[in-house]
Coordinates of C-alpha atoms in Angstrom, one line a residue:
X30 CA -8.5 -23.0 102.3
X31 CA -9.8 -24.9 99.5
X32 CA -13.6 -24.3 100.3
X33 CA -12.3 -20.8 99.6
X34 CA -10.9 -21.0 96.3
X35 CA -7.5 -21.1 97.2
X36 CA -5.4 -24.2 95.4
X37 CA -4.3 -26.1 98.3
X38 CA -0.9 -28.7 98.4
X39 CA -0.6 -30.2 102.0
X40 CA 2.4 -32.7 102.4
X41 CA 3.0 -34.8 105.7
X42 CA 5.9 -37.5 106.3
X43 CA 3.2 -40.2 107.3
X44 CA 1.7 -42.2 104.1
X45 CA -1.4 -42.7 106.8
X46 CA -1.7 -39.1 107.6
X47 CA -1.6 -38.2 103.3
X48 CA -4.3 -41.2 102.6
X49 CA -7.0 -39.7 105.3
X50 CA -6.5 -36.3 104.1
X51 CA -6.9 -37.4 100.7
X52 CA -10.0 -39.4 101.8
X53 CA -11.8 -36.2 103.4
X54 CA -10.6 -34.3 100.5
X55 CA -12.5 -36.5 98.6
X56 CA -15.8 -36.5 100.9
X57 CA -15.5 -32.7 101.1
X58 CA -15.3 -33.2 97.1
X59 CA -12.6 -30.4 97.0
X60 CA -9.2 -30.5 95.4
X61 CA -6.1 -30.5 96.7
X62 CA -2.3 -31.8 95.9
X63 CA -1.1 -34.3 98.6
X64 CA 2.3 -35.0 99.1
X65 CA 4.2 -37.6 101.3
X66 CA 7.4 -35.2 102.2
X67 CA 9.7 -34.2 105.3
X68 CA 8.7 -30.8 106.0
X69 CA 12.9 -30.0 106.5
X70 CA 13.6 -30.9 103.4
X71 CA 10.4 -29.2 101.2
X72 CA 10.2 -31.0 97.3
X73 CA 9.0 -27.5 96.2
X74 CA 10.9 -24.8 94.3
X75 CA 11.7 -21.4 96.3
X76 CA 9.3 -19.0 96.1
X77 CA 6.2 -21.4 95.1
X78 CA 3.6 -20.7 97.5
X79 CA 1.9 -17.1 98.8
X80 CA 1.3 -18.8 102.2
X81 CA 2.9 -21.4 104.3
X82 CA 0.0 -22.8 107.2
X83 CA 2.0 -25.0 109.8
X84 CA -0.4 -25.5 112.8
X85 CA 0.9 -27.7 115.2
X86 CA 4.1 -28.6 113.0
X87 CA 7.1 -26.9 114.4
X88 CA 6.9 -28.4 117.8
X89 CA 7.1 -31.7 116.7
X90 CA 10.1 -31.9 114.6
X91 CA 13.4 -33.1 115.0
X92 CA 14.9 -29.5 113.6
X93 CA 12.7 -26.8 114.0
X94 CA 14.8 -24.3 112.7
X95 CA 15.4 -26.7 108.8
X96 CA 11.6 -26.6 109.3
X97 CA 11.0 -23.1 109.2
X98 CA 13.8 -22.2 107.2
X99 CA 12.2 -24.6 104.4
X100 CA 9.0 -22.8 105.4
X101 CA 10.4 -19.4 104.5
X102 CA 12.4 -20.4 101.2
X103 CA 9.1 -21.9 99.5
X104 CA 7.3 -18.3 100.2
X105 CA 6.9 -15.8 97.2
X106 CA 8.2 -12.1 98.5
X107 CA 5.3 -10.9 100.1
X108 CA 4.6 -14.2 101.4
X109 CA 2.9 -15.3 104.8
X110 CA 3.7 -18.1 107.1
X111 CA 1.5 -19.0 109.8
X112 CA 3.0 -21.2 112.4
X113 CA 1.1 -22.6 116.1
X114 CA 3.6 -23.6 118.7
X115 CA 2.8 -24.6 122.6
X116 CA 3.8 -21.7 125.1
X117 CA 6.0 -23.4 127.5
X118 CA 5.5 -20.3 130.0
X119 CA 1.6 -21.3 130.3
X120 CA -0.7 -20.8 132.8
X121 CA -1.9 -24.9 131.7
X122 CA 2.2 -26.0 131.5
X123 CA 2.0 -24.4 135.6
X124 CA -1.5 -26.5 136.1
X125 CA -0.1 -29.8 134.6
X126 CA 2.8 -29.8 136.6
X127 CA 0.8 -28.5 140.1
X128 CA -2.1 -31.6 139.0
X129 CA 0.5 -34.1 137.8
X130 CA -1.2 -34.5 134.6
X131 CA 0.4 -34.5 131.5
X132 CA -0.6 -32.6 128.6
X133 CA -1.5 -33.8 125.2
X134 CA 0.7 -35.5 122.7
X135 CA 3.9 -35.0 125.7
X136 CA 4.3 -38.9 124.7
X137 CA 5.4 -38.0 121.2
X138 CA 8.8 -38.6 120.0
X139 CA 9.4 -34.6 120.0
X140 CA 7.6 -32.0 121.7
X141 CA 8.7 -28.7 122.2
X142 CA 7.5 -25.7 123.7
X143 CA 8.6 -22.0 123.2
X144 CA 8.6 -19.2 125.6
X145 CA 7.9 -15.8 123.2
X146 CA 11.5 -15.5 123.2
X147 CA 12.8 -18.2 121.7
X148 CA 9.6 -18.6 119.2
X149 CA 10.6 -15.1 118.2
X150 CA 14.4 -16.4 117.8
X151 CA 13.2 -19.4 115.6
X152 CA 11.6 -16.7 113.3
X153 CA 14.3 -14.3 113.1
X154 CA 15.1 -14.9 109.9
X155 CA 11.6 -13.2 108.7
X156 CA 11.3 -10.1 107.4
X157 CA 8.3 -9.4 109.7
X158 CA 6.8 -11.2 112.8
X159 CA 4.1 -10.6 114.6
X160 CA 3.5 -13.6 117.7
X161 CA 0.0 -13.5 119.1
X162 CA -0.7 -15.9 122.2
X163 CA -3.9 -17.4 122.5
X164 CA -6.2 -17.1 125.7
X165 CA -6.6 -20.2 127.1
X166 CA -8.3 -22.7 128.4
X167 CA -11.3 -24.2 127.3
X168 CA -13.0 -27.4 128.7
X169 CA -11.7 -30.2 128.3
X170 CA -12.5 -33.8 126.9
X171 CA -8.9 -35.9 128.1
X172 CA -9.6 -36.0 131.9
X173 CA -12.1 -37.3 133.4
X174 CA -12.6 -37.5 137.4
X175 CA -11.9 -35.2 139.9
X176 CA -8.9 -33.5 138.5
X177 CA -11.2 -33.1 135.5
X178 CA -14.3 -31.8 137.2
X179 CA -12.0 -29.2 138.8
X180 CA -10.2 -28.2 136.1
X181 CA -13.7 -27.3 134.0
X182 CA -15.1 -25.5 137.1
X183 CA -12.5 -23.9 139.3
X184 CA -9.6 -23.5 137.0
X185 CA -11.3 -22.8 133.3
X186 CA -13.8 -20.4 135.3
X187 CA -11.2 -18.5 137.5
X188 CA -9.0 -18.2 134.5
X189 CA -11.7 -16.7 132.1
X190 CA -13.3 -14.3 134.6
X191 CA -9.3 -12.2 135.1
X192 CA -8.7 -9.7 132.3
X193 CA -7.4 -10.8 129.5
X194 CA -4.6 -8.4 129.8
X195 CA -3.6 -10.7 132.7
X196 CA -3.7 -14.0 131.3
X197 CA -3.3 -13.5 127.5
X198 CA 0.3 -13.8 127.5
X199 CA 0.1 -17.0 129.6
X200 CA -2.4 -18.7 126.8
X201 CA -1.7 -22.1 125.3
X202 CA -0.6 -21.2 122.3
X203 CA 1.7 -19.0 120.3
X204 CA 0.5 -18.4 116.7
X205 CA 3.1 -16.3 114.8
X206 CA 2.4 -14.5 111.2
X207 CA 5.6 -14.0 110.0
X208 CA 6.0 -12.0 106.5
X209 CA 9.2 -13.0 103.9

């Protein structure tokens, strides 16, 4: 966003998370407002901001629904919020429990996933909301071995040679543009 022009504010409750964003920010020699700050409880006036961009966010919170209602009280009218949630009805939630391997970050504190349903209930409170799921998978770097070695062969070609009208629903994630 800010190689684009646009003036950027990014806040995270980690101290660690601000200071390495505010050291690429600095490599990248771009500008940008960084802000240690619960994202439930947003230090920003309503209506500040033409777009709210929470990938990966929601899922991990305490109280998703203080999360996206700070989200949407922040937005201009007219604004756009973008949020990324994991599909808990996925064709890689089926695999990990059929392989017995866990999925990324599922030893966080929270983690969450949303069917379409309940994402759509989260975001009710939106003027507008359109949820997209994202074909999945892709290869993948975590595992190693044989569970691995089928997973990129068998499972990511099988899935990506079906129509996407088949598996699209069942993708990884759920991004949502919701409209104030």
């Amino acid at each position: 966003f800010a190689r684009g022009g646009a003036m950027v504010t990014g806040i995270d409750l980690a101290p660690s998370s601000i200071a390495l964003a505010a050291q690429n920010v600095a490599i990248e020699q771009l500008r940008a407002e960084l802000i240690v700050a619960d994202g439930e409880a947003l230090p920003f006036r309503d209506g500040s901001f033409d777009l709210v961009y929470a990938h990966g966010v929601v899922q991990y919170t305490s109280d998703d629904r203080a999360l996206v209602g700070e989200c949407r009280r922040v937005l201009r009218p007219g604004g756009l919020a973008v949020f990324q949630v994991y599909n808990r009805i996925s064709w890689l939630s089926a695999l990990s429990r059929v392989t017995k391997v866990d999925l990324e970050h599922a030893d966080a504190p929270v983690l969450k996933r949303y069917s379409i349903a309940e994402f759509r209930d989260l975001l009710k409170e939106f003027s507008r909301v359109r949820i997209v799921p994202e074909r999945f998978p892709v290869k993948t770097r975590l595992h190693g071995g044989l569970k691995g070695a089928v997973y990129n062969t068998c499972f990511v070609g099988l899935f990506n040679a079906l129509p996407r009208t088949l598996t699209r629903r069942f993708g990884w994630h759920l991004l949502a543009f919701c409209e104030v």
